[in-house]
């Protein structure tokens, strides 16, 4: 019932960029939007496969991102490698609980919930779960919105690295986990972008 | 809040399609996130039109959207220079001082062989924000002076795609966390660049709320259409 109200069911394809509708007359339909020239797809091309591929890569990189040190703080001679969790524990020990919670949310909870959330969305579409599509669309929106905030840790490292470069006194060096973590953030952002929420609605009866 | 009207769905009888493949977007519209076919409402300025089925924000008309976007993006273009070049924060430890700019972080990371992160930080805090501001100057400027340009749709498309990759506000949060971490071990000084950076952030936020993509695309459509008919 619900799908009959979809533009696609009524023979229209919406341009992903400018939102303008194109009528599909069965055979030879235009391949590009008449207004903005972007390629026309009724749904994002290979949405599930692309999202899954990006999601698996992100899952794999999430492991080294948490195991390796994200930065090494050297004061005088003693070097101290920090993992993401180690940095948060350090903040809690230093009585900076609000900032610790902020970092915990941005660099642990958000990536983890994003990975799980996108996986759920994929399962929902693939197995044609009958769900409250509105709630799932809201979940998709939240996932798409929060992704960029995980870059917080990367930016913080970039600032620390450039400021704390005082020769023998103190130095901060970025660690291998930083690259892995940045890759997780970028990959999950692309995964969220390649997922097409209209697929949830298509499956509802 | 204004909802889109869901009228009866026998559009073919209302709009018998002739030989042209396309329907004007003024007659019909579809939701980007649930693909519901809609007849566009005309919400009042300051109101929001949401999809009745999934709640997606379809339109949010603003007062003088084009003129304000043009003015704000020009302001942003001016602010980008000091925000990029002047020091944001500096520290002083045992008589040693160091200033950090947007660029110094990128350069230090690059020198430490973390080139992937260096490129990512460069893109998301320097290049993409710059491109976005330039694109919105171009788009809103052309619309404001009603000058057609065949690249107008391309600029607008890129502007929409790059929007989420400009992460100035996340960078600001990074500065705050870094300052809190450093506060115990060093004296912090805030440079003039930080004030320019905060101003740029505010301008960007206002810009995002001023620019109504729906209106912009319709104005681009009109402009291109008139241009084609004059020639």
Short mmCIF file of C-alpha atoms in Angstrom, two decimals:
data_model
loop_
_atom_site.label_atom_id
_atom_site.label_comp_id
_atom_site.label_asym_id
_atom_site.label_seq_id
_atom_site.Cartn_x
_atom_site.Cartn_y
_atom_site.Cartn_z
CA UNK A 1 0.00 0.00 0.00
CA UNK A 2 2.61 2.48 1.14
CA UNK A 3 4.83 1.96 -1.87
CA UNK A 4 2.07 2.97 -4.28
CA UNK A 5 2.51 6.55 -3.11
CA UNK A 6 6.20 6.50 -4.02
CA UNK A 7 7.30 8.68 -6.89
CA UNK A 8 8.98 5.67 -8.51
CA UNK A 9 5.74 3.66 -8.45
CA UNK A 10 4.04 6.58 -10.20
CA UNK A 11 6.74 6.65 -12.89
CA UNK A 12 8.95 9.47 -11.65
CA UNK A 13 12.64 9.54 -10.86
CA UNK A 14 13.88 12.22 -8.52
CA UNK A 15 17.25 13.78 -9.29
CA UNK A 16 19.49 13.19 -6.31
CA UNK A 17 21.12 16.61 -6.56
CA UNK A 18 18.51 19.17 -7.54
CA UNK A 19 15.35 17.29 -6.64
CA UNK A 20 13.71 17.75 -10.00
CA UNK A 21 11.42 14.97 -11.21
CA UNK A 22 11.77 13.14 -14.50
CA UNK A 23 8.99 11.04 -16.01
CA UNK A 24 10.09 7.57 -17.06
CA UNK A 25 8.46 6.60 -20.34
CA UNK A 26 9.24 2.88 -20.29
CA UNK A 27 11.96 2.52 -22.90
CA UNK A 28 14.32 5.35 -23.64
CA UNK A 29 14.55 7.41 -20.53
CA UNK A 30 17.05 10.22 -20.19
CA UNK A 31 20.19 9.32 -18.31
CA UNK A 32 20.94 12.77 -16.99
CA UNK A 33 18.88 15.36 -15.19
CA UNK A 34 17.70 18.05 -17.58
CA UNK A 35 18.40 20.82 -15.07
CA UNK A 36 21.64 19.98 -13.32
CA UNK A 37 23.07 17.26 -15.55
CA UNK A 38 23.74 14.72 -12.82
CA UNK A 39 23.16 11.05 -13.65
CA UNK A 40 19.64 9.85 -12.85
CA UNK A 41 19.09 6.85 -10.61
CA UNK A 42 15.75 5.82 -9.14
CA UNK A 43 17.67 4.57 -6.11
CA UNK A 44 21.35 5.01 -5.39
CA UNK A 45 23.25 2.61 -7.61
CA UNK A 46 24.43 -0.55 -5.80
CA UNK A 47 23.60 1.07 -2.51
CA UNK A 48 23.69 -2.09 -0.38
CA UNK A 49 26.89 -3.54 -1.86
CA UNK A 50 28.77 -0.28 -1.58
CA UNK A 51 27.60 0.37 1.96
CA UNK A 52 28.49 -3.18 3.00
CA UNK A 53 31.98 -2.95 1.49
CA UNK A 54 32.67 0.35 3.23
CA UNK A 55 31.22 -0.97 6.48
CA UNK A 56 33.41 -4.10 6.50
CA UNK A 57 36.53 -2.01 5.86
CA UNK A 58 35.56 0.33 8.68
CA UNK A 59 34.94 -2.60 11.05
CA UNK A 60 38.39 -4.05 10.31
CA UNK A 61 40.15 -0.70 10.77
CA UNK A 62 38.28 -0.07 14.00
CA UNK A 63 40.41 -2.82 15.65
CA UNK A 64 43.88 -1.28 15.09
CA UNK A 65 42.37 2.14 15.79
CA UNK A 66 41.67 1.06 19.35
CA UNK A 67 44.67 -1.22 19.98
CA UNK A 68 47.56 0.96 18.76
CA UNK A 69 48.60 4.21 20.40
CA UNK A 70 46.92 7.26 18.85
CA UNK A 71 49.65 9.59 20.09
CA UNK A 72 52.85 9.54 22.11
CA UNK A 73 53.52 12.26 24.65
CA UNK A 74 57.21 12.73 25.47
CA UNK A 75 58.08 14.86 28.45
CA UNK A 76 61.82 15.35 28.98
CA UNK A 77 62.96 11.81 28.24
CA UNK A 78 60.04 9.59 29.19
CA UNK A 79 57.80 8.78 26.25
CA UNK A 80 54.24 7.70 26.98
CA UNK A 81 52.06 6.16 24.27
CA UNK A 82 48.31 6.76 24.60
CA UNK A 83 45.54 4.72 23.06
CA UNK A 84 42.12 6.33 22.54
CA UNK A 85 40.82 4.81 25.79
CA UNK A 86 44.09 5.63 27.56
CA UNK A 87 43.66 9.30 26.66
CA UNK A 88 40.16 9.29 28.14
CA UNK A 89 41.35 7.63 31.37
CA UNK A 90 44.08 10.27 31.57
CA UNK A 91 41.42 12.99 31.32
CA UNK A 92 39.32 11.39 34.07
CA UNK A 93 42.40 11.15 36.32
CA UNK A 94 43.08 14.83 35.68
CA UNK A 95 39.59 15.72 36.98
CA UNK A 96 38.34 16.82 33.57
CA UNK A 97 35.24 14.67 33.50
CA UNK A 98 33.08 16.75 31.10
CA UNK A 99 35.84 16.76 28.47
CA UNK A 100 36.44 13.05 29.10
CA UNK A 101 32.76 12.35 28.42
CA UNK A 102 32.90 14.49 25.28
CA UNK A 103 35.89 12.56 23.93
CA UNK A 104 34.32 9.24 24.98
CA UNK A 105 31.16 10.07 23.05
CA UNK A 106 32.93 11.44 19.98
CA UNK A 107 35.67 8.86 19.57
CA UNK A 108 34.26 5.64 21.03
CA UNK A 109 30.47 5.68 21.27
CA UNK A 110 29.75 7.48 17.99
CA UNK A 111 31.94 5.26 15.74
CA UNK A 112 30.72 2.09 17.47
CA UNK A 113 27.03 3.04 17.29
CA UNK A 114 27.52 4.11 13.69
CA UNK A 115 29.02 0.77 12.72
CA UNK A 116 26.21 -1.12 14.46
CA UNK A 117 23.52 1.25 13.17
CA UNK A 118 24.58 0.95 9.53
CA UNK A 119 24.82 -2.83 9.91
CA UNK A 120 21.24 -2.87 11.25
CA UNK A 121 20.03 -0.69 8.37
CA UNK A 122 21.63 -3.07 5.88
CA UNK A 123 20.05 -6.11 7.57
CA UNK A 124 16.69 -4.36 7.66
CA UNK A 125 16.74 -3.70 3.92
CA UNK A 126 18.28 -7.01 2.91
CA UNK A 127 15.87 -9.18 4.89
CA UNK A 128 12.89 -6.93 4.14
CA UNK A 129 12.05 -6.47 7.80
CA UNK A 130 8.62 -4.96 8.34
CA UNK A 131 9.48 -2.06 10.62
CA UNK A 132 8.29 1.40 11.54
CA UNK A 133 10.02 3.01 8.56
CA UNK A 134 9.73 6.48 10.05
CA UNK A 135 11.78 5.50 13.13
CA UNK A 136 14.40 3.81 11.00
CA UNK A 137 14.68 6.87 8.76
CA UNK A 138 15.23 9.00 11.87
CA UNK A 139 17.96 6.56 12.93
CA UNK A 140 19.57 6.91 9.51
CA UNK A 141 19.44 10.70 9.81
CA UNK A 142 21.13 10.62 13.22
CA UNK A 143 23.86 8.30 11.88
CA UNK A 144 24.45 10.57 8.90
CA UNK A 145 24.58 13.67 11.10
CA UNK A 146 26.90 12.55 13.90
CA UNK A 147 29.58 10.99 11.69
CA UNK A 148 31.72 14.07 11.19
CA UNK A 149 31.97 14.81 14.92
CA UNK A 150 34.28 11.82 15.37
CA UNK A 151 36.95 13.84 13.62
CA UNK A 152 37.35 15.65 16.94
CA UNK A 153 40.22 13.39 18.03
CA UNK A 154 42.06 13.82 14.74
CA UNK A 155 41.83 17.62 14.90
CA UNK A 156 42.90 17.63 18.53
CA UNK A 157 45.99 15.59 17.63
CA UNK A 158 46.77 17.94 14.75
CA UNK A 159 46.70 20.90 17.15
CA UNK A 160 48.69 19.16 19.89
CA UNK A 161 51.33 17.94 17.45
CA UNK A 162 51.98 21.42 16.11
CA UNK A 163 51.91 23.16 19.50
CA UNK A 164 53.78 20.69 21.69
CA UNK A 165 56.94 20.50 19.65
CA UNK A 166 59.42 21.96 22.13
CA UNK A 167 62.55 20.03 21.27
CA UNK A 168 63.81 18.07 24.30
CA UNK A 169 61.29 19.42 26.79
CA UNK A 170 58.03 18.04 25.49
CA UNK A 171 56.79 16.54 22.24
CA UNK A 172 53.60 14.99 20.98
CA UNK A 173 53.83 12.56 18.08
CA UNK A 174 50.83 11.07 16.30
CA UNK A 175 50.65 7.29 16.43
CA UNK A 176 49.59 4.62 13.91
CA UNK A 177 46.07 4.38 15.39
CA UNK A 178 45.39 7.95 14.23
CA UNK A 179 45.50 6.93 10.56
CA UNK A 180 43.30 3.89 11.22
CA UNK A 181 40.82 5.96 13.23
CA UNK A 182 40.65 8.69 10.58
CA UNK A 183 40.01 5.98 7.99
CA UNK A 184 37.15 4.59 10.13
CA UNK A 185 35.55 8.02 10.31
CA UNK A 186 35.86 8.69 6.58
CA UNK A 187 34.71 5.19 5.59
CA UNK A 188 31.63 5.32 7.83
CA UNK A 189 30.79 8.77 6.46
CA UNK A 190 30.92 7.37 2.94
CA UNK A 191 28.94 4.31 4.05
CA UNK A 192 26.18 6.51 5.48
CA UNK A 193 26.16 8.55 2.27
CA UNK A 194 25.92 5.52 0.01
CA UNK A 195 23.02 4.02 1.95
CA UNK A 196 19.68 4.96 0.41
CA UNK A 197 16.96 5.37 3.09
CA UNK A 198 14.25 5.05 0.41
CA UNK A 199 15.06 1.33 0.32
CA UNK A 200 13.55 0.97 3.82
CA UNK A 201 10.30 2.45 2.54
CA UNK A 202 10.29 0.34 -0.61
CA UNK A 203 10.10 -2.86 1.44
CA UNK A 204 7.11 -1.88 3.59
CA UNK A 205 3.80 -3.43 2.72
CA UNK B 1 4.82 24.03 10.32
CA UNK B 2 3.36 23.52 6.88
CA UNK B 3 2.85 20.07 5.51
CA UNK B 4 2.86 19.12 1.90
CA UNK B 5 -0.61 18.29 0.64
CA UNK B 6 -1.09 14.72 -0.37
CA UNK B 7 -3.75 14.97 -3.00
CA UNK B 8 -5.20 12.06 -4.91
CA UNK B 9 -2.57 10.11 -6.72
CA UNK B 10 -4.05 10.00 -10.20
CA UNK B 11 -1.59 12.55 -11.50
CA UNK B 12 -1.74 11.24 -15.00
CA UNK B 13 -5.25 12.53 -15.38
CA UNK B 14 -4.32 15.92 -13.98
CA UNK B 15 -1.08 16.23 -15.89
CA UNK B 16 -1.39 14.25 -19.11
CA UNK B 17 2.19 13.76 -20.16
CA UNK B 18 2.96 15.02 -23.59
CA UNK B 19 6.08 14.11 -25.49
CA UNK B 20 8.41 15.78 -23.04
CA UNK B 21 9.91 13.49 -20.46
CA UNK B 22 10.06 16.00 -17.72
CA UNK B 23 7.62 17.44 -15.30
CA UNK B 24 8.22 20.84 -13.89
CA UNK B 25 9.10 20.67 -10.24
CA UNK B 26 6.54 23.33 -9.51
CA UNK B 27 3.79 20.84 -10.24
CA UNK B 28 5.18 17.79 -8.48
CA UNK B 29 7.85 16.92 -6.03
CA UNK B 30 9.20 13.84 -4.29
CA UNK B 31 10.69 13.39 -0.83
CA UNK B 32 14.43 12.73 -0.94
CA UNK B 33 14.42 10.19 1.88
CA UNK B 34 11.19 8.22 1.45
CA UNK B 35 10.29 8.98 -2.20
CA UNK B 36 6.73 10.05 -1.42
CA UNK B 37 5.13 11.84 -4.35
CA UNK B 38 3.99 15.28 -3.28
CA UNK B 39 2.42 18.46 -4.52
CA UNK B 40 4.65 21.24 -3.25
CA UNK B 41 3.22 23.60 -0.67
CA UNK B 42 4.28 27.21 -0.47
CA UNK B 43 5.29 27.64 3.15
CA UNK B 44 5.47 31.20 4.49
CA UNK B 45 8.85 32.78 5.14
CA UNK B 46 10.30 31.37 8.34
CA UNK B 47 8.11 28.27 8.17
CA UNK B 48 9.32 24.80 7.34
CA UNK B 49 7.76 22.30 4.99
CA UNK B 50 8.33 18.72 6.03
CA UNK B 51 7.45 15.45 4.35
CA UNK B 52 4.20 14.21 5.95
CA UNK B 53 5.41 10.61 5.90
CA UNK B 54 9.00 10.70 7.10
CA UNK B 55 9.46 14.25 8.38
CA UNK B 56 12.29 15.14 5.95
CA UNK B 57 12.88 18.89 5.69
CA UNK B 58 11.76 19.81 2.18
CA UNK B 59 11.74 23.59 2.19
CA UNK B 60 12.58 26.33 4.62
CA UNK B 61 12.04 29.68 2.94
CA UNK B 62 14.05 32.52 4.43
CA UNK B 63 13.75 36.25 4.07
CA UNK B 64 15.95 37.46 1.20
CA UNK B 65 17.66 34.11 1.03
CA UNK B 66 19.79 34.92 -2.03
CA UNK B 67 20.89 38.40 -0.95
CA UNK B 68 21.77 37.25 2.56
CA UNK B 69 23.65 34.21 1.33
CA UNK B 70 25.63 36.46 -1.01
CA UNK B 71 26.47 38.92 1.77
CA UNK B 72 27.40 36.20 4.25
CA UNK B 73 29.55 34.27 1.82
CA UNK B 74 31.47 37.43 0.93
CA UNK B 75 32.04 38.00 4.66
CA UNK B 76 33.24 34.43 4.97
CA UNK B 77 35.62 34.88 2.08
CA UNK B 78 37.22 37.84 3.85
CA UNK B 79 37.40 36.03 7.20
CA UNK B 80 39.05 32.93 5.76
CA UNK B 81 42.35 34.78 5.26
CA UNK B 82 43.03 35.78 8.89
CA UNK B 83 41.53 32.53 10.18
CA UNK B 84 44.04 30.59 8.09
CA UNK B 85 47.13 32.71 8.45
CA UNK B 86 47.08 34.16 11.96
CA UNK B 87 47.90 32.02 15.01
CA UNK B 88 44.92 30.39 16.70
CA UNK B 89 46.49 29.39 20.00
CA UNK B 90 49.99 29.63 21.38
CA UNK B 91 51.70 28.00 24.36
CA UNK B 92 54.54 29.05 26.60
CA UNK B 93 56.54 26.40 28.46
CA UNK B 94 59.74 27.24 30.36
CA UNK B 95 60.35 30.32 28.25
CA UNK B 96 59.71 28.55 24.96
CA UNK B 97 56.77 29.83 22.94
CA UNK B 98 55.02 28.24 20.02
CA UNK B 99 52.07 29.41 17.96
CA UNK B 100 49.73 27.12 16.12
CA UNK B 101 47.86 28.02 12.94
CA UNK B 102 45.55 25.88 10.86
CA UNK B 103 48.49 25.22 8.54
CA UNK B 104 51.10 24.34 11.16
CA UNK B 105 49.16 21.26 12.26
CA UNK B 106 48.95 20.01 8.69
CA UNK B 107 52.64 20.69 8.03
CA UNK B 108 53.83 19.03 11.26
CA UNK B 109 51.75 15.92 10.56
CA UNK B 110 53.15 15.80 7.05
CA UNK B 111 56.73 16.09 8.31
CA UNK B 112 56.09 13.25 10.76
CA UNK B 113 55.12 11.02 7.83
CA UNK B 114 51.44 11.01 8.79
CA UNK B 115 50.59 12.22 5.31
CA UNK B 116 47.16 10.57 5.16
CA UNK B 117 45.97 12.45 8.22
CA UNK B 118 47.73 15.61 7.05
CA UNK B 119 45.75 15.47 3.81
CA UNK B 120 42.49 14.75 5.62
CA UNK B 121 42.97 17.65 8.03
CA UNK B 122 44.00 19.92 5.15
CA UNK B 123 40.89 19.01 3.19
CA UNK B 124 38.37 19.23 5.99
CA UNK B 125 39.62 22.33 7.75
CA UNK B 126 41.21 24.41 4.98
CA UNK B 127 40.44 23.43 1.40
CA UNK B 128 36.80 22.31 1.54
CA UNK B 129 35.64 25.28 3.66
CA UNK B 130 37.40 27.58 1.18
CA UNK B 131 35.85 25.86 -1.85
CA UNK B 132 32.42 25.97 -0.19
CA UNK B 133 32.64 29.70 0.47
CA UNK B 134 33.86 30.39 -3.08
CA UNK B 135 31.06 28.24 -4.53
CA UNK B 136 28.40 29.98 -2.49
CA UNK B 137 29.78 33.39 -3.53
CA UNK B 138 29.58 32.25 -7.16
CA UNK B 139 26.10 30.74 -6.94
CA UNK B 140 24.45 33.43 -4.84
CA UNK B 141 26.25 36.19 -6.77
CA UNK B 142 24.99 34.94 -10.11
CA UNK B 143 21.47 34.57 -8.73
CA UNK B 144 21.59 37.97 -7.07
CA UNK B 145 22.64 39.78 -10.25
CA UNK B 146 20.48 37.46 -12.36
CA UNK B 147 23.35 36.45 -14.59
CA UNK B 148 22.94 33.04 -16.18
CA UNK B 149 25.97 30.80 -16.34
CA UNK B 150 26.11 27.31 -17.71
CA UNK B 151 28.21 26.15 -14.76
CA UNK B 152 25.64 27.33 -12.21
CA UNK B 153 24.07 23.86 -11.71
CA UNK B 154 27.52 22.27 -11.34
CA UNK B 155 28.56 24.76 -8.67
CA UNK B 156 25.34 24.19 -6.78
CA UNK B 157 25.77 20.42 -6.97
CA UNK B 158 29.31 20.55 -5.63
CA UNK B 159 28.23 22.93 -2.90
CA UNK B 160 25.65 20.39 -1.72
CA UNK B 161 28.03 17.46 -1.91
CA UNK B 162 30.92 19.15 -0.12
CA UNK B 163 28.83 20.63 2.67
CA UNK B 164 29.39 17.83 5.17
CA UNK B 165 33.14 17.66 4.53
CA UNK B 166 33.81 21.15 5.83
CA UNK B 167 34.37 20.53 9.54
CA UNK B 168 35.22 23.89 11.04
CA UNK B 169 32.91 23.43 14.03
CA UNK B 170 34.46 20.04 14.80
CA UNK B 171 37.89 21.67 14.56
CA UNK B 172 36.75 24.27 17.09
CA UNK B 173 35.80 21.49 19.48
CA UNK B 174 39.25 19.96 18.86
CA UNK B 175 40.86 23.29 19.84
CA UNK B 176 38.85 23.35 23.07
CA UNK B 177 39.80 19.79 24.04
CA UNK B 178 43.47 20.41 23.16
CA UNK B 179 43.46 23.58 25.30
CA UNK B 180 41.98 21.73 28.26
CA UNK B 181 44.66 19.05 27.94
CA UNK B 182 47.43 21.64 27.72
CA UNK B 183 46.15 23.97 30.42
CA UNK B 184 47.88 22.01 33.19
CA UNK B 185 51.31 21.92 31.59
CA UNK B 186 51.65 25.24 29.80
CA UNK B 187 50.49 28.84 29.60
CA UNK B 188 47.98 29.30 26.79
CA UNK B 189 47.58 32.40 24.68
CA UNK B 190 44.75 32.95 22.24
CA UNK B 191 45.79 34.55 18.99
CA UNK B 192 43.86 36.92 16.76
CA UNK B 193 43.35 34.09 14.31
CA UNK B 194 41.09 32.34 16.83
CA UNK B 195 38.68 35.30 16.84
CA UNK B 196 38.61 35.30 13.04
CA UNK B 197 38.06 31.55 13.15
CA UNK B 198 35.11 31.87 15.56
CA UNK B 199 33.63 34.65 13.39
CA UNK B 200 34.03 32.38 10.36
CA UNK B 201 32.22 29.61 12.26
CA UNK B 202 29.29 31.92 13.02
CA UNK B 203 29.14 33.12 9.42
CA UNK B 204 29.15 29.50 8.23
CA UNK B 205 26.33 28.56 10.58
CA UNK B 206 24.24 31.55 9.43
CA UNK B 207 25.05 30.69 5.83
CA UNK B 208 23.77 27.15 6.30
CA UNK B 209 20.50 28.42 7.73
CA UNK B 210 20.06 31.14 5.06
CA UNK B 211 20.59 28.98 2.03
CA UNK B 212 17.36 27.23 1.04
CA UNK B 213 18.42 24.66 -1.59
CA UNK B 214 14.86 24.32 -2.88
CA UNK B 215 14.62 28.04 -3.65
CA UNK B 216 18.13 28.13 -5.10
CA UNK B 217 17.44 25.29 -7.52
CA UNK B 218 14.21 26.92 -8.65
CA UNK B 219 15.94 30.24 -9.22
CA UNK B 220 18.70 28.49 -11.16
CA UNK B 221 16.05 26.72 -13.22
CA UNK B 222 14.27 30.01 -14.04
CA UNK B 223 17.53 31.73 -14.92
CA UNK B 224 18.69 28.95 -17.24
CA UNK B 225 15.22 28.75 -18.78
CA UNK B 226 15.02 32.49 -19.52
CA UNK B 227 18.54 32.45 -20.88
CA UNK B 228 17.73 29.62 -23.29
CA UNK B 229 14.66 31.47 -24.57
CA UNK B 230 16.50 34.74 -25.16
CA UNK B 231 18.98 33.01 -27.43
#
